[in-house]
Tab-separated table of C-alpha atoms in Angstrom:
chain	number	residue	atom	x	y	z
A	408	UNK	CA	-11.606	-18.491	2.214
A	409	UNK	CA	-10.960	-17.772	-1.436
A	410	UNK	CA	-7.873	-16.023	-2.724
A	411	UNK	CA	-7.889	-12.222	-2.583
A	412	UNK	CA	-7.561	-11.995	-6.371
A	413	UNK	CA	-8.511	-14.296	-9.209
A	414	UNK	CA	-5.279	-14.306	-11.236
A	415	UNK	CA	-2.993	-15.839	-8.660
A	416	UNK	CA	-0.943	-19.028	-8.664
A	417	UNK	CA	-2.033	-19.724	-5.087
A	418	UNK	CA	-5.677	-20.749	-4.927
A	419	UNK	CA	-7.960	-22.190	-2.285
A	420	UNK	CA	-6.943	-25.705	-1.283
A	421	UNK	CA	-9.762	-28.242	-1.703
A	422	UNK	CA	-10.719	-30.451	1.245
A	423	UNK	CA	-9.038	-27.979	3.558
A	424	UNK	CA	-8.517	-29.194	7.130
A	425	UNK	CA	-6.829	-26.563	9.320
A	426	UNK	CA	-6.406	-28.939	12.268
A	427	UNK	CA	-4.608	-31.511	10.112
A	428	UNK	CA	-2.397	-28.788	8.611
A	429	UNK	CA	-1.551	-27.449	12.077
A	430	UNK	CA	-0.589	-30.988	13.132
A	431	UNK	CA	1.628	-31.395	10.042
A	432	UNK	CA	3.407	-28.169	10.903
A	433	UNK	CA	3.844	-29.273	14.527
A	434	UNK	CA	5.370	-32.542	13.379
A	435	UNK	CA	7.645	-30.691	10.950
A	436	UNK	CA	9.139	-28.749	13.864
A	437	UNK	CA	9.411	-31.645	16.318
A	438	UNK	CA	12.725	-33.032	17.490
A	439	UNK	CA	16.076	-32.199	15.982
A	440	UNK	CA	16.010	-30.373	12.685
A	441	UNK	CA	13.036	-28.971	10.819
A	442	UNK	CA	11.208	-30.470	7.872
A	443	UNK	CA	11.175	-27.484	5.523
A	444	UNK	CA	9.600	-29.492	2.693
A	445	UNK	CA	6.438	-30.082	4.738
A	446	UNK	CA	6.257	-26.439	5.760
A	447	UNK	CA	6.524	-25.412	2.110
A	448	UNK	CA	4.002	-27.998	0.976
A	449	UNK	CA	1.411	-26.770	3.462
A	450	UNK	CA	1.890	-23.010	3.440
A	451	UNK	CA	2.626	-22.406	-0.245
A	452	UNK	CA	-0.614	-24.125	-1.254
A	453	UNK	CA	-3.098	-22.385	1.001
A	454	UNK	CA	-4.685	-18.959	0.600
A	455	UNK	CA	-4.017	-16.198	3.121
A	456	UNK	CA	-7.496	-16.792	4.580
A	457	UNK	CA	-6.767	-20.513	4.972
A	458	UNK	CA	-3.422	-19.774	6.622
A	459	UNK	CA	-5.243	-17.652	9.222
A	460	UNK	CA	-7.374	-20.703	10.061
A	461	UNK	CA	-4.229	-22.836	10.391
A	462	UNK	CA	-2.765	-20.226	12.770
A	463	UNK	CA	-5.917	-20.401	14.907
A	464	UNK	CA	-5.926	-24.209	14.924
A	465	UNK	CA	-2.240	-24.276	15.869
A	466	UNK	CA	-2.710	-21.865	18.749
A	467	UNK	CA	-5.739	-23.801	19.963
A	468	UNK	CA	-3.987	-27.161	19.982
A	469	UNK	CA	-0.545	-26.063	21.244
A	470	UNK	CA	-1.147	-22.793	23.046
A	471	UNK	CA	1.643	-21.186	21.026
A	472	UNK	CA	1.812	-18.752	18.146
A	473	UNK	CA	2.616	-20.435	14.808
A	474	UNK	CA	4.589	-17.474	13.443
A	475	UNK	CA	6.716	-17.300	16.599
A	476	UNK	CA	7.419	-21.026	16.489
A	477	UNK	CA	8.387	-20.983	12.807
A	478	UNK	CA	10.421	-17.849	13.328
A	479	UNK	CA	12.618	-19.550	15.924
A	480	UNK	CA	12.961	-22.755	13.850
A	481	UNK	CA	13.827	-21.193	10.506
A	482	UNK	CA	16.388	-18.710	9.226
A	483	UNK	CA	17.383	-16.547	6.302
A	484	UNK	CA	15.323	-15.855	3.209
A	485	UNK	CA	13.197	-18.991	3.610
A	486	UNK	CA	12.102	-17.708	7.006
A	487	UNK	CA	11.227	-14.288	5.538
A	488	UNK	CA	8.997	-15.909	2.902
A	489	UNK	CA	7.194	-18.102	5.448
A	490	UNK	CA	6.558	-15.254	7.883
A	491	UNK	CA	5.264	-13.108	5.023
A	492	UNK	CA	2.871	-15.831	3.894
A	493	UNK	CA	1.335	-16.027	7.371
A	494	UNK	CA	0.337	-12.358	7.416
A	495	UNK	CA	-2.811	-10.745	6.051
A	496	UNK	CA	-1.970	-8.675	2.943
A	497	UNK	CA	-2.198	-5.199	4.539
A	498	UNK	CA	-0.347	-6.443	7.624
A	499	UNK	CA	2.476	-7.711	5.411
A	500	UNK	CA	2.611	-4.383	3.561
A	501	UNK	CA	2.677	-2.467	6.860
A	502	UNK	CA	5.407	-4.771	8.179
A	503	UNK	CA	7.513	-4.324	5.028
A	504	UNK	CA	7.133	-0.532	5.205
A	505	UNK	CA	8.135	-0.565	8.881
A	506	UNK	CA	11.168	-2.751	8.124
A	507	UNK	CA	12.170	-0.463	5.247
A	508	UNK	CA	12.365	2.494	7.641
A	509	UNK	CA	14.107	0.690	10.507
A	510	UNK	CA	17.530	1.786	11.686
A	511	UNK	CA	19.861	4.009	9.710
A	512	UNK	CA	19.070	4.446	6.046
A	513	UNK	CA	15.784	3.694	4.341
A	514	UNK	CA	14.907	1.138	1.687
A	515	UNK	CA	13.150	3.674	-0.540
A	516	UNK	CA	12.434	1.009	-3.156
A	517	UNK	CA	10.067	-0.689	-0.711
A	518	UNK	CA	8.138	2.516	-0.009
A	519	UNK	CA	7.838	3.117	-3.751
A	520	UNK	CA	6.883	-0.460	-4.702
A	521	UNK	CA	4.061	-0.581	-2.199
A	522	UNK	CA	2.666	2.953	-2.220
A	523	UNK	CA	2.730	3.406	-6.005
A	524	UNK	CA	0.944	0.120	-6.699
A	525	UNK	CA	-1.820	-0.197	-4.097
A	526	UNK	CA	-5.419	0.979	-4.493
A	527	UNK	CA	-6.998	3.628	-2.241
A	528	UNK	CA	-8.793	0.944	-0.232
A	529	UNK	CA	-5.559	-1.019	0.199
A	530	UNK	CA	-3.654	2.071	1.340
A	531	UNK	CA	-6.390	2.971	3.827
A	532	UNK	CA	-6.201	-0.529	5.320
A	533	UNK	CA	-2.393	-0.417	5.446
A	534	UNK	CA	-2.615	2.955	7.235
A	535	UNK	CA	-5.024	1.505	9.802
A	536	UNK	CA	-2.957	-1.633	10.464
A	537	UNK	CA	0.261	0.388	10.695
A	538	UNK	CA	-1.211	2.685	13.313
A	539	UNK	CA	-2.641	-0.225	15.300
A	540	UNK	CA	0.529	-2.301	15.162
A	541	UNK	CA	3.207	0.385	15.566
A	542	UNK	CA	1.303	3.091	17.488
A	543	UNK	CA	2.406	5.767	15.042
A	544	UNK	CA	0.783	6.931	11.839
A	545	UNK	CA	2.429	5.718	8.652
A	546	UNK	CA	2.426	9.301	7.399
A	547	UNK	CA	4.465	10.423	10.425
A	548	UNK	CA	6.866	7.535	9.957
A	549	UNK	CA	7.358	8.274	6.259
A	550	UNK	CA	7.656	12.026	6.898
A	551	UNK	CA	10.342	11.437	9.495
A	552	UNK	CA	12.287	9.141	7.212
A	553	UNK	CA	12.198	10.905	3.843
A	554	UNK	CA	12.571	14.492	2.690
A	555	UNK	CA	11.893	17.029	-0.019
A	556	UNK	CA	9.630	16.422	-2.959
A	557	UNK	CA	9.995	12.627	-2.628
A	558	UNK	CA	8.430	12.867	0.831
A	559	UNK	CA	5.609	15.030	-0.534
A	560	UNK	CA	4.755	12.473	-3.225
A	561	UNK	CA	4.634	9.641	-0.670
A	562	UNK	CA	2.491	11.717	1.713
A	563	UNK	CA	0.119	12.462	-1.184
A	564	UNK	CA	-0.125	8.748	-2.044
A	565	UNK	CA	-0.790	7.943	1.622
A	566	UNK	CA	-3.903	10.141	1.660
A	567	UNK	CA	-5.470	7.466	-0.592
A	568	UNK	CA	-7.367	10.228	-2.364
A	569	UNK	CA	-6.758	9.392	-6.005
A	570	UNK	CA	-9.897	9.738	-8.121
A	571	UNK	CA	-10.917	6.154	-8.887
A	572	UNK	CA	-13.725	6.863	-11.352
A	573	UNK	CA	-13.165	6.065	-15.020
A	574	UNK	CA	-14.296	9.448	-16.286
A	575	UNK	CA	-11.984	11.160	-18.782
A	576	UNK	CA	-12.249	14.924	-19.039
A	577	UNK	CA	-10.850	15.520	-22.535
A	578	UNK	CA	-10.330	19.263	-22.123
A	579	UNK	CA	-8.693	18.776	-18.720
A	580	UNK	CA	-6.433	16.039	-20.120
A	581	UNK	CA	-5.060	18.516	-22.645
A	582	UNK	CA	-4.554	21.126	-19.901
A	583	UNK	CA	-2.846	18.559	-17.640
A	584	UNK	CA	-0.498	17.428	-20.420
A	585	UNK	CA	0.372	21.029	-21.245
A	586	UNK	CA	0.984	21.887	-17.595
A	587	UNK	CA	3.316	18.940	-17.092
A	588	UNK	CA	5.127	19.852	-20.301
A	589	UNK	CA	5.500	23.465	-19.240
A	590	UNK	CA	6.605	22.377	-15.769
A	591	UNK	CA	9.360	20.160	-17.167
A	592	UNK	CA	10.633	19.888	-20.717
A	593	UNK	CA	9.629	23.443	-21.691
A	594	UNK	CA	11.551	25.265	-18.975
A	595	UNK	CA	14.869	25.406	-17.245
A	596	UNK	CA	14.512	23.551	-13.966
A	597	UNK	CA	11.434	21.502	-13.146
A	598	UNK	CA	8.282	22.451	-11.286
A	599	UNK	CA	7.805	19.059	-9.629
A	600	UNK	CA	4.611	20.008	-7.798
A	601	UNK	CA	2.739	20.084	-11.111
A	602	UNK	CA	3.785	16.480	-11.761
A	603	UNK	CA	2.638	15.500	-8.265
A	604	UNK	CA	-0.748	17.206	-8.638
A	605	UNK	CA	-1.523	15.463	-11.893
A	606	UNK	CA	0.096	12.055	-11.309
A	607	UNK	CA	-1.128	11.514	-7.747
A	608	UNK	CA	-4.667	12.875	-8.029
A	609	UNK	CA	-6.212	12.035	-11.417
A	610	UNK	CA	-7.824	8.678	-12.240
A	611	UNK	CA	-6.159	6.011	-14.354
A	612	UNK	CA	-8.182	6.403	-17.583
A	613	UNK	CA	-7.764	10.154	-17.477
A	614	UNK	CA	-3.996	9.842	-16.979
A	615	UNK	CA	-3.596	7.378	-19.849
A	616	UNK	CA	-5.252	10.080	-21.984
A	617	UNK	CA	-2.916	12.730	-20.497
A	618	UNK	CA	0.091	10.566	-21.461
A	619	UNK	CA	-1.167	10.386	-25.069
A	620	UNK	CA	-1.620	14.150	-25.174
A	621	UNK	CA	1.792	14.647	-23.618
A	622	UNK	CA	3.382	12.565	-26.375
A	623	UNK	CA	1.666	14.776	-28.980
A	624	UNK	CA	2.738	18.052	-27.401
A	625	UNK	CA	6.306	17.136	-26.516
A	626	UNK	CA	7.115	14.400	-29.018
A	627	UNK	CA	8.342	12.369	-26.043
A	628	UNK	CA	7.004	9.618	-23.848
A	629	UNK	CA	6.183	10.816	-20.324
A	630	UNK	CA	8.598	8.228	-18.856
A	631	UNK	CA	11.427	9.587	-20.995
A	632	UNK	CA	10.746	13.113	-19.738
A	633	UNK	CA	10.630	12.006	-16.094
A	634	UNK	CA	14.048	10.361	-16.577
A	635	UNK	CA	15.455	13.547	-18.127
A	636	UNK	CA	13.904	15.963	-15.664
A	637	UNK	CA	14.314	14.164	-12.342
A	638	UNK	CA	16.772	11.964	-10.525
A	639	UNK	CA	17.057	9.652	-7.541
A	640	UNK	CA	14.032	8.570	-5.533
A	641	UNK	CA	11.781	11.219	-7.016
A	642	UNK	CA	12.439	9.908	-10.512
A	643	UNK	CA	11.853	6.366	-9.249
A	644	UNK	CA	8.524	7.124	-7.600
A	645	UNK	CA	7.097	9.073	-10.555
A	646	UNK	CA	8.206	6.313	-12.964
A	647	UNK	CA	6.626	3.681	-10.716
A	648	UNK	CA	3.329	5.611	-10.640
A	649	UNK	CA	3.266	5.904	-14.447
A	650	UNK	CA	4.215	2.241	-14.963
A	651	UNK	CA	1.616	0.989	-12.475
A	652	UNK	CA	-1.085	3.042	-14.177
A	653	UNK	CA	-0.140	1.695	-17.594
A	654	UNK	CA	0.337	-1.936	-16.626
A	655	UNK	CA	0.804	-2.934	-13.000
A	656	UNK	CA	1.771	-6.524	-13.810
A	657	UNK	CA	4.477	-5.348	-16.224
A	658	UNK	CA	5.757	-3.056	-13.457
A	659	UNK	CA	6.103	-6.028	-11.086
A	660	UNK	CA	7.676	-8.172	-13.823
A	661	UNK	CA	10.323	-5.504	-14.373
A	662	UNK	CA	10.988	-5.181	-10.629
A	663	UNK	CA	11.439	-8.974	-10.408
A	664	UNK	CA	13.745	-8.995	-13.424
A	665	UNK	CA	15.913	-6.213	-11.992
A	666	UNK	CA	16.061	-7.942	-8.602
A	667	UNK	CA	17.725	-10.969	-10.233
A	668	UNK	CA	19.565	-9.623	-13.269
A	669	UNK	CA	23.345	-9.207	-13.079
A	670	UNK	CA	25.436	-10.024	-10.035
A	671	UNK	CA	23.694	-10.793	-6.792
A	672	UNK	CA	20.001	-10.840	-5.987
A	673	UNK	CA	17.961	-8.190	-4.210
A	674	UNK	CA	16.119	-10.739	-2.095
A	675	UNK	CA	13.971	-8.175	-0.282
A	676	UNK	CA	12.330	-7.170	-3.581
A	677	UNK	CA	12.042	-10.728	-4.875
A	678	UNK	CA	10.434	-11.967	-1.656
A	679	UNK	CA	8.093	-9.000	-1.299
A	680	UNK	CA	6.620	-9.348	-4.786
A	681	UNK	CA	6.389	-13.156	-4.802
A	682	UNK	CA	4.633	-13.181	-1.416
A	683	UNK	CA	2.377	-10.159	-1.988
A	684	UNK	CA	1.199	-11.031	-5.505
A	685	UNK	CA	0.981	-14.846	-5.255
A	686	UNK	CA	-2.794	-14.976	-4.954
A	687	UNK	CA	-3.621	-11.718	-6.745
A	688	UNK	CA	-2.029	-11.555	-10.202
A	689	UNK	CA	1.053	-13.782	-10.376
A	690	UNK	CA	-0.270	-15.501	-13.539
A	691	UNK	CA	-0.311	-12.155	-15.345
A	692	UNK	CA	3.061	-11.078	-13.924
A	693	UNK	CA	4.545	-14.323	-15.286
A	694	UNK	CA	2.999	-13.704	-18.709
A	695	UNK	CA	4.354	-10.136	-18.794
A	696	UNK	CA	7.784	-11.360	-17.689
A	697	UNK	CA	7.939	-13.852	-20.548
A	698	UNK	CA	6.736	-11.245	-23.045
A	699	UNK	CA	9.242	-8.646	-21.864
A	700	UNK	CA	12.340	-10.798	-21.380
A	701	UNK	CA	11.804	-13.899	-23.503
A	702	UNK	CA	12.485	-16.147	-20.501
A	703	UNK	CA	10.188	-17.531	-17.845
A	704	UNK	CA	10.097	-16.067	-14.356
A	705	UNK	CA	10.424	-19.669	-13.144
A	706	UNK	CA	13.752	-20.152	-14.941
A	707	UNK	CA	15.065	-16.862	-13.563
A	708	UNK	CA	14.185	-17.758	-9.963
A	709	UNK	CA	15.600	-21.246	-10.424
A	710	UNK	CA	18.910	-19.914	-11.684
A	711	UNK	CA	19.194	-17.205	-9.074
A	712	UNK	CA	18.255	-18.841	-5.773
A	713	UNK	CA	18.952	-22.112	-3.964
A	714	UNK	CA	17.807	-24.522	-1.287
A	715	UNK	CA	14.441	-24.344	0.459
A	716	UNK	CA	14.223	-20.670	-0.425
A	717	UNK	CA	14.310	-21.569	-4.111
A	718	UNK	CA	11.781	-24.375	-3.626
A	719	UNK	CA	9.173	-22.187	-1.972
A	720	UNK	CA	9.571	-19.342	-4.472
A	721	UNK	CA	9.111	-21.823	-7.330
A	722	UNK	CA	5.939	-23.140	-5.672
A	723	UNK	CA	4.629	-19.577	-5.382
A	724	UNK	CA	5.600	-18.995	-9.007
A	725	UNK	CA	3.500	-22.055	-9.898
A	726	UNK	CA	5.518	-23.878	-12.554
A	727	UNK	CA	6.956	-22.645	-15.842
């Protein structure tokens, strides 16, 4: 029942007793009012695997679903965090993607954050859970909700076909860099398919080499060129792919920073990253955040949120 990664702030609780935890949660929801502190104390300090055991124990002893019970007792952002914590990682991703495409309008940022940052294996599992849960393929859902080249990039990412070897083909890297350059900076108008073919198919080591070559040929950083050549969601998705390849934790640190900087907070982004990365790489995301912005992620969350919502996010953040 270990954590799914080894750089998380949430780690396996010692002396774990799912029955006792289920009882604590029952007591926290008994009578008038809810004891949010207990709910936080239990759920923020257990791994996803341990939370599944608590869900089983709860159902066994009460004959009710823990998520349903908590859902009706809680509200707002705190509720969103708790419900996210109770889900298996790919189930949470599938749920977030579904929510992002619900109703009018689409939260493109969610589609980008998830699909640009997950491994092939993770995307395959998300695809499977989505189909099982929502009786529609994720590709069909995304295709029906997006359009143009942005849609094509997402569909490509959903095939989970990126080369995951670490082989760098030097000659090909030069060709790739040249092709991207000729498809963008070197011509009027942009041939976006070339960007897609290289950025969505090649392996990470190879692409890092392509980016170096690109800098040599064009005298510009690939990110700079993407910003000049593209706009809107297409620009966002290509930038996210490049950033995740270079340093995934820095990508998440930047997304967290932007979700809290300035007026108002984009809670959907803040919640999604804090919940999804808590037991994978939150320690590294925090380190990148500090390096990039000179302030701790903890202090940012503390200054930007309040109440039980703030308390649980700070627990997931795991101290300064």
